[in-house]
Amino acid sequence: MVKRKQKPDKVLGHDPFEGMDLEWLDQEQDLDQEEIESAPGEAEAEPVLSTAEGPVLEQVIERKLLPAATFHFPADFKWGVATAAHQVEGNNTNNDWWDWEQEEGHIKNGYQSGLACNWWEDAEADFNRAAGLGLNALRLSVEWSRVEPRPGEFDDSALARYGEMLQGLRERNIEPMVTLHHFSNPRWLAEQGGWEDPETVALFARFACRVVKSLGEYCDLWCTINEPNVYGYTGYLEGARPPGQSDLRTAMRVIRHLLAGHAAAYREIHALQPQARVGFAHNMRIFDPANPRSPLDRRAARTVDKVYNQAILTALTRGRWTLPLGFGLAWKLRRTLDWIGLNYYTRDLVAFDRTQRQALFSRRLHANDAELLDGGYGEFYPRGMFRCLQRLARLGLPIYVTENGVPDDDDDQRPRYLLAHLHQMWRAIQRCYPVMGYYHWTLVDNFEWDDGWTLRFGLIALDPETQARTVRRSAELYARVVRANAIPSQIVDTYAPKLRAELLPG
Ligand code: BGC
């Protein structure tokens, strides 16, 4: 096995990549030099031509004919990965998700989160892996049920553990982004009505305040709430997640309370930490009309887009409730975003369907020629990344891509998915859209909510039984992009040659 470079060992005293095949990391050093130093169009021709024999020579000539180019990212760009407490920590026994997992039929194949990725005990082992990939950013969440196990009772030892994690990230030159609410709630809160109850807004603000008091020393980049739309729709309309309800009005009330919770937390955080940068993570999907020539399909797509994507943005940026969230002013929500987070994965085509009253007379489908992602996760549609960024740029706020990724156990789609989406993000940056960073979902396979362990989003594969990790090729690819702070065409040729024609036409 090839020996690892020194940096992480020096800091941490042991080899974080122990037992992994690391040949690629050392090859990457050579490639990086070429990528950074060689001028486009004349990549590495000289040395190889003077020494190589026939077949190599042919290869070089062939490569010389292909135009080389490099898509550079801004110097201070943040490259990270994103996770959430319940999905990685393990043994989160005191929240509503733990209870939900115990009931048959809730999680695919009866899976449970169990030890998850064992982060509560040893997140640091994966932080080492993140540092080994060259990342300078990591998004994680704090688990409310650990910090406040009983109403009004805060657990200092839990806060200390989070402090230790954040400090550990800083020591590895990784900037933490902390999410305060990522789907899970303390059991006591769920029992007293959770986000249906307007009282929860103040309770959340109190919790946020306590967290910032303890962890503000290590973090000033806060994400209040993850995906209010996904939380509201999956838990209160589709009934697929806790508390398993199916009522549109309740779903809307819950989303309104989440937005109010965001605004209240925003103010608490700024009162304690004036320099804080506070935002939230918005899940956006692209909804295009199934038949662009059909006015009914166009209208159906617009409606679904307003309901899913726009209503929340309008509330938080203009301070106005629009349908389906309600009517009237929401002044308290205004000026509560220092940045906005985009979680982008896929798109849907929308057709008008008069039989689907519950679904706003719409039906979602995929284009006939669409490439589908594994696990029924939708269409491979990288341009959606650009379109969402374009739309968010109009809000005039800094943007972070707080999530983007694909479930792909055998890693046959992820390299192309990753490069194609990064390229679309690069295009957005070329237009001066203020994209500050990218957090890939996710570092290590984790507990994928109601899909249990059936969907594997990690750059690193995990066997949840043995906790063994195996680095996927995509991790190697991401590390190369991060180290070059760019997408050089050599990386496209190596990992996703099919993309060349699209990225480098001609
Ligand atoms: C959520 C993550 C989830 C990911 C992949 C996002 O909606 O924030 O928690 O794992 O999608 O499904």
XYZ file of C-alpha atoms and ligand atoms in Angstrom:
518
model
C 0.000 0.000 0.000
C 1.184 3.502 -0.802
C 2.070 5.609 2.163
C -0.078 8.631 2.976
C 1.241 12.174 2.957
C 2.262 13.648 6.303
C -0.201 16.438 7.007
C -3.050 14.699 8.829
C -0.605 12.458 10.712
C 1.226 15.473 12.078
C -1.938 17.046 13.365
C -3.616 13.960 14.678
C -0.905 11.467 15.384
C -2.370 8.591 13.375
C -3.162 7.638 9.834
C -6.812 8.392 9.088
C -6.660 6.388 5.881
C -5.405 3.237 7.554
C -6.496 0.165 5.667
C -7.677 2.067 2.597
C -6.333 1.863 -0.900
C -4.710 5.235 -1.358
C -2.804 4.867 -4.548
C -4.931 7.520 -6.144
C -3.958 10.172 -3.607
C -0.340 9.932 -4.607
C -1.105 9.817 -8.314
C -3.136 12.914 -7.757
C -0.056 14.856 -6.701
C 1.480 14.312 -10.133
C -1.706 15.165 -11.918
C -2.146 18.341 -9.910
C 1.284 19.578 -10.901
C 0.465 18.996 -14.556
C -2.932 20.567 -14.214
C -1.691 23.661 -12.518
C 1.537 24.197 -14.402
C 0.921 23.079 -17.966
C -0.518 25.575 -20.403
C -3.839 24.622 -21.983
C -3.414 22.786 -25.247
C 0.164 21.644 -24.679
C -0.334 19.394 -21.710
C 2.678 17.247 -20.785
C 3.689 16.616 -24.427
C 7.419 17.321 -24.179
C 8.719 14.937 -21.526
C 6.657 12.000 -22.690
C 7.448 12.396 -26.382
C 11.179 12.294 -25.792
C 11.096 9.041 -23.816
C 7.989 7.126 -24.723
C 7.649 4.249 -27.111
C 4.973 3.678 -29.738
C 1.659 3.130 -27.936
C 2.307 5.840 -25.353
C 3.266 8.215 -28.120
C 0.002 7.517 -29.871
C -1.904 8.170 -26.731
C -0.170 11.479 -26.250
C -0.809 12.535 -29.802
C -4.419 11.594 -29.399
C -4.673 13.601 -26.219
C -2.929 16.561 -27.794
C -5.702 16.735 -30.327
C -8.272 17.124 -27.610
C -8.521 20.697 -26.404
C -7.514 21.107 -22.779
C -9.268 23.631 -20.582
C -9.679 24.298 -16.910
C -12.764 25.625 -15.186
C -11.418 27.605 -12.251
C -13.260 28.468 -9.043
C -12.730 31.595 -6.925
C -9.689 31.537 -4.635
C -11.671 31.546 -1.379
C -14.283 29.031 -2.507
C -15.547 26.619 0.166
C -15.467 22.920 -0.684
C -17.301 20.741 1.753
C -19.634 17.910 2.545
C -22.964 18.019 4.386
C -24.451 15.712 7.009
C -27.221 15.719 9.630
C -27.075 14.595 13.258
C -29.660 11.801 13.201
C -28.222 10.378 9.996
C -24.666 10.049 11.283
C -24.406 10.211 15.077
C -25.928 6.892 16.100
C -28.040 6.032 19.132
C -30.155 9.155 18.989
C -32.672 7.422 21.193
C -34.438 10.473 22.558
C -36.085 11.876 19.420
C -39.175 11.352 17.264
C -37.233 9.610 14.488
C -35.980 6.900 16.823
C -39.581 6.174 17.821
C -40.717 6.249 14.217
C -38.071 3.681 13.233
C -39.307 1.230 15.874
C -42.718 0.869 14.197
C -43.043 -1.672 11.447
C -43.681 -0.400 7.959
C -42.156 3.017 8.449
C -38.655 2.418 7.088
C -37.763 0.425 3.984
C -36.720 -3.138 4.769
C -37.313 -2.426 8.449
C -33.968 -0.683 8.734
C -33.075 1.408 11.784
C -30.509 4.157 12.278
C -28.761 2.201 15.066
C -25.158 3.231 15.346
C -25.451 5.191 12.059
C -21.886 6.341 11.254
C -20.910 6.363 14.933
C -20.168 10.087 14.928
C -21.207 10.626 18.514
C -18.324 8.398 19.538
C -15.875 9.129 16.782
C -16.808 11.789 14.238
C -13.115 12.639 14.221
C -12.220 9.561 12.184
C -14.396 10.886 9.367
C -13.144 14.449 9.894
C -9.706 13.025 9.171
C -11.032 11.549 5.963
C -12.595 14.902 5.035
C -9.264 16.618 5.712
C -7.520 13.942 3.664
C -9.727 14.886 0.714
C -8.560 18.481 1.115
C -11.970 19.840 2.159
C -12.140 23.227 3.870
C -15.813 23.145 4.911
C -18.245 20.735 6.564
C -21.918 21.133 7.349
C -23.300 19.178 10.294
C -26.280 19.556 12.589
C -26.741 19.584 16.340
C -29.340 17.195 17.711
C -31.887 19.129 19.768
C -32.828 16.040 21.794
C -29.248 15.665 23.017
C -28.797 19.331 23.892
C -32.189 19.686 25.607
C -33.191 16.161 26.656
C -36.054 17.477 28.822
C -37.918 20.762 28.380
C -35.757 23.604 29.649
C -32.967 21.261 30.820
C -29.796 21.622 28.852
C -27.087 19.001 28.848
C -23.683 20.641 29.142
C -21.855 17.436 28.349
C -23.672 17.135 25.007
C -22.802 20.739 24.209
C -19.207 20.033 25.195
C -19.098 17.098 22.782
C -20.298 19.348 19.953
C -17.699 21.929 21.001
C -15.057 19.246 20.742
C -16.241 18.289 17.253
C -16.224 21.874 16.004
C -12.842 22.526 17.497
C -11.636 19.340 15.819
C -12.829 20.670 12.482
C -11.070 23.984 13.038
C -7.839 22.159 13.877
C -8.107 20.454 10.512
C -8.663 23.805 8.758
C -12.253 22.877 8.029
C -14.845 25.596 8.594
C -17.989 24.247 10.235
C -21.490 25.224 9.182
C -23.944 24.218 11.917
C -27.579 23.433 11.177
C -29.882 23.837 14.163
C -32.808 21.774 12.912
C -32.469 18.944 10.441
C -35.755 16.984 10.575
C -35.499 15.402 14.049
C -37.195 16.725 17.225
C -36.831 15.846 20.900
C -39.444 13.280 21.947
C -40.894 15.686 24.535
C -41.381 18.327 21.859
C -43.078 15.901 19.461
C -45.365 14.742 22.280
C -46.542 18.260 22.952
C -47.399 18.923 19.297
C -44.038 19.657 17.660
C -44.119 22.272 14.930
C -47.914 22.289 14.767
C -47.826 24.200 18.018
C -46.930 27.915 17.715
C -45.157 27.676 21.121
C -42.430 25.686 19.395
C -41.190 28.856 17.699
C -40.059 30.346 21.022
C -38.710 26.997 22.236
C -36.595 26.707 19.121
C -35.272 30.254 19.568
C -34.322 29.416 23.172
C -32.536 26.269 22.000
C -30.713 28.229 19.274
C -29.628 30.781 21.841
C -28.181 28.096 24.125
C -26.313 26.463 21.257
C -24.805 29.722 20.049
C -23.736 30.658 23.582
C -21.851 27.369 23.846
C -20.572 26.898 20.329
C -20.206 30.472 19.092
C -16.529 30.275 19.921
C -16.042 27.787 17.069
C -18.742 28.711 14.601
C -20.326 31.785 13.092
C -21.931 30.184 10.050
C -25.399 28.991 11.044
C -28.124 27.263 9.089
C -31.300 27.562 11.139
C -33.620 25.052 9.490
C -33.129 22.412 6.862
C -35.761 22.232 4.115
C -38.997 23.495 5.668
C -40.838 22.328 2.530
C -39.524 18.747 2.669
C -40.187 18.585 6.410
C -43.747 19.893 6.019
C -44.746 17.828 3.008
C -43.207 14.491 3.955
C -44.357 14.536 7.582
C -47.726 16.257 7.325
C -49.004 15.630 3.792
C -47.443 12.434 2.458
C -47.336 10.922 5.935
C -44.091 9.157 5.063
C -42.138 10.642 7.970
C -42.987 11.528 11.545
C -45.564 12.368 12.680
C -47.131 10.584 9.683
C -50.016 12.961 9.046
C -51.818 13.694 5.849
C -53.449 17.086 5.937
C -52.566 20.044 3.731
C -53.681 22.704 6.193
C -51.562 21.236 8.959
C -48.599 20.954 6.606
C -48.921 24.658 5.784
C -49.222 25.615 9.448
C -46.088 23.624 10.218
C -44.117 25.341 7.432
C -45.273 28.753 8.655
C -44.074 27.920 12.151
C -40.737 26.692 10.830
C -40.239 29.993 9.004
C -41.201 31.926 12.130
C -38.734 29.725 14.046
C -36.053 30.612 11.533
C -36.713 34.350 11.963
C -36.773 34.145 15.759
C -33.534 32.162 15.806
C -31.958 34.623 13.353
C -32.553 37.458 15.798
C -31.345 35.512 18.828
C -28.170 34.509 17.060
C -27.388 38.046 15.915
C -28.023 39.444 19.382
C -25.352 37.094 20.729
C -22.981 37.108 17.796
C -23.223 40.237 15.663
C -20.811 38.894 13.041
C -22.832 35.675 12.590
C -23.861 34.631 9.091
C -27.277 33.046 9.314
C -29.311 31.396 6.585
C -31.439 28.329 5.910
C -31.291 25.431 3.459
C -33.997 25.449 0.813
C -34.747 22.318 -1.180
C -35.511 23.324 -4.752
C -36.652 21.093 -7.585
C -37.115 22.107 -11.182
C -40.685 21.664 -12.402
C -40.998 21.816 -16.173
C -44.223 21.267 -18.135
C -44.421 17.728 -19.544
C -45.626 19.226 -22.791
C -44.303 22.781 -23.093
C -46.919 23.519 -25.761
C -49.801 22.650 -23.455
C -51.090 25.684 -21.510
C -52.572 23.311 -18.942
C -49.258 21.562 -18.339
C -47.484 24.916 -18.156
C -49.949 26.149 -15.612
C -49.718 22.956 -13.562
C -45.921 23.203 -13.520
C -46.061 26.869 -12.455
C -48.473 26.048 -9.647
C -46.366 23.227 -8.283
C -43.294 25.453 -8.507
C -44.994 28.222 -6.526
C -46.155 25.836 -3.858
C -42.870 23.978 -3.472
C -40.149 26.493 -4.352
C -41.469 30.015 -4.370
C -43.893 30.538 -1.471
C -41.120 30.096 1.112
C -38.761 32.431 -0.746
C -41.455 35.101 -1.035
C -42.245 34.858 2.671
C -38.619 35.173 3.762
C -37.483 37.832 1.320
C -40.581 39.965 0.819
C -42.336 39.314 4.106
C -45.511 38.211 2.395
C -47.496 34.976 2.733
C -48.688 33.631 -0.598
C -50.710 30.525 -1.343
C -50.608 27.816 -0.216
C -48.941 29.189 2.939
C -51.647 31.817 3.406
C -52.360 35.480 2.739
C -51.109 38.738 4.088
C -48.001 40.176 5.603
C -45.223 38.335 7.350
C -43.122 41.336 8.300
C -41.170 39.554 10.985
C -39.669 37.268 8.388
C -38.070 40.063 6.408
C -34.334 40.716 6.633
C -33.629 37.413 8.314
C -31.276 35.981 5.725
C -27.560 36.715 5.486
C -27.255 33.986 2.874
C -29.413 31.359 1.275
C -28.694 27.649 0.982
C -29.652 25.614 -2.057
C -30.252 21.874 -1.769
C -30.555 20.708 -5.366
C -30.913 17.135 -6.576
C -33.250 16.703 -9.539
C -36.207 17.878 -11.646
C -39.744 16.703 -12.403
C -41.915 17.107 -15.444
C -45.453 18.111 -14.563
C -48.607 17.218 -16.482
C -52.099 18.547 -15.825
C -54.328 15.781 -14.466
C -57.920 16.588 -13.563
C -58.211 13.468 -11.399
C -55.392 14.522 -9.024
C -57.162 17.046 -6.849
C -54.911 16.447 -3.822
C -51.836 17.042 -5.962
C -53.159 20.378 -7.305
C -54.358 18.677 -10.511
C -50.878 17.665 -11.455
C -48.972 14.482 -12.092
C -45.193 14.226 -11.980
C -43.290 12.208 -14.546
C -39.932 11.892 -16.265
C -38.964 12.700 -19.830
C -38.966 9.590 -22.046
C -35.315 10.024 -22.845
C -34.288 11.055 -19.322
C -31.435 9.291 -17.607
C -32.794 8.213 -14.235
C -30.835 8.247 -11.020
C -30.520 5.110 -8.927
C -33.078 4.312 -6.237
C -35.906 6.155 -8.021
C -34.291 9.437 -7.067
C -35.400 11.245 -10.216
C -33.863 12.611 -13.377
C -30.213 13.312 -14.007
C -30.638 17.010 -14.748
C -27.511 19.061 -14.007
C -28.787 22.199 -15.757
C -31.240 22.475 -12.896
C -28.312 23.483 -10.692
C -27.639 26.497 -12.914
C -31.318 27.386 -13.174
C -31.813 27.323 -9.401
C -28.688 29.412 -8.812
C -29.829 31.892 -11.422
C -33.137 32.243 -9.679
C -31.633 32.601 -6.224
C -29.081 35.133 -7.468
C -31.950 37.552 -8.073
C -32.446 37.717 -4.309
C -29.102 39.489 -3.995
C -27.824 37.244 -1.203
C -24.689 35.132 -0.982
C -25.519 31.546 -1.913
C -24.162 28.274 -0.608
C -24.996 24.998 -2.293
C -25.775 23.327 1.015
C -26.571 19.916 -0.555
C -26.211 18.131 -3.868
C -25.586 14.464 -4.464
C -26.897 11.156 -5.724
C -27.648 7.726 -4.261
C -25.278 5.468 -6.164
C -23.948 2.420 -4.375
C -21.798 1.188 -7.250
C -20.612 4.718 -8.044
C -21.260 4.373 -11.755
C -23.274 7.607 -12.023
C -21.793 9.770 -9.280
C -18.553 10.850 -11.031
C -20.510 12.230 -13.979
C -23.272 13.606 -11.750
C -20.737 15.393 -9.588
C -18.696 16.870 -12.435
C -21.752 17.918 -14.439
C -23.287 19.687 -11.426
C -20.015 21.357 -10.485
C -19.685 22.552 -14.044
C -23.162 24.098 -13.908
C -22.205 25.783 -10.659
C -19.050 27.081 -12.354
C -21.205 28.519 -15.159
C -23.281 30.334 -12.550
C -20.134 31.776 -10.964
C -18.970 32.994 -14.395
C -22.148 35.048 -14.488
C -21.107 36.575 -11.169
C -23.839 34.823 -9.228
C -22.518 34.950 -5.664
C -21.976 31.243 -5.008
C -19.657 30.979 -2.014
C -19.332 27.249 -1.490
C -20.480 23.730 -2.263
C -21.304 20.984 0.259
C -21.629 17.586 -1.340
C -24.248 15.292 0.138
C -22.507 13.372 1.644
C -19.150 12.166 3.002
C -20.056 8.669 4.226
C -23.194 6.617 3.456
C -25.668 7.480 6.183
C -29.139 6.656 7.455
C -31.394 7.885 4.654
C -34.616 8.540 6.641
C -37.587 6.457 5.447
C -35.323 4.821 2.825
C -33.161 3.472 5.632
C -29.870 2.103 4.357
C -31.179 1.447 0.843
C -29.881 4.721 -0.626
C -26.146 5.284 -0.520
C -25.115 8.910 -0.953
C -21.558 8.719 0.370
C -18.299 9.586 -1.319
C -17.178 6.839 1.045
C -19.157 3.605 1.357
C -20.132 2.378 4.809
C -21.046 -1.043 6.091
C -23.273 -0.035 9.024
C -22.841 -3.441 10.669
C -19.059 -3.448 10.821
C -18.543 0.308 10.397
C -16.006 -0.500 7.670
C -15.506 2.282 5.151
C -14.453 1.973 1.525
C -13.436 5.005 -0.480
C -15.425 5.344 -3.704
C -13.826 6.639 -6.882
C -15.937 9.777 -6.589
C -14.072 10.703 -3.412
C -10.857 10.613 -5.374
C -12.420 12.722 -8.097
C -13.779 15.283 -5.625
C -10.398 15.504 -3.889
C -8.741 16.291 -7.208
C -11.214 19.050 -7.997
C -10.859 20.488 -4.516
C -7.066 20.461 -4.631
C -6.982 22.070 -8.062
C -9.833 24.438 -7.052
C -10.917 23.792 -10.600
C -12.238 21.208 -13.040
C -9.350 20.519 -15.396
C -10.302 18.704 -18.601
C -7.959 15.845 -17.646
C -10.275 15.100 -14.731
C -13.268 15.020 -17.064
C -11.395 12.642 -19.378
C -10.400 10.392 -16.502
C -13.662 10.165 -14.589
C -16.476 11.074 -16.947
C -15.290 10.989 -20.566
C -18.902 11.032 -21.743
C -19.113 14.606 -20.460
C -16.326 15.927 -22.661
C -18.525 16.641 -25.643
C -20.856 18.699 -23.482
C -18.287 20.555 -21.425
C -15.747 21.088 -24.183
C -17.584 21.101 -27.479
C -15.421 21.416 -30.578
C -32.024 16.046 3.152
C -31.009 15.023 3.598
C -31.168 13.757 2.783
C -30.905 14.102 1.333
C -30.913 12.917 0.388
C -32.180 16.137 1.650
O -33.495 16.426 1.356
O -31.729 17.292 3.701
O -31.179 14.797 4.967
O -30.367 12.723 3.221
O -31.917 14.991 0.918
O -32.172 12.360 0.270
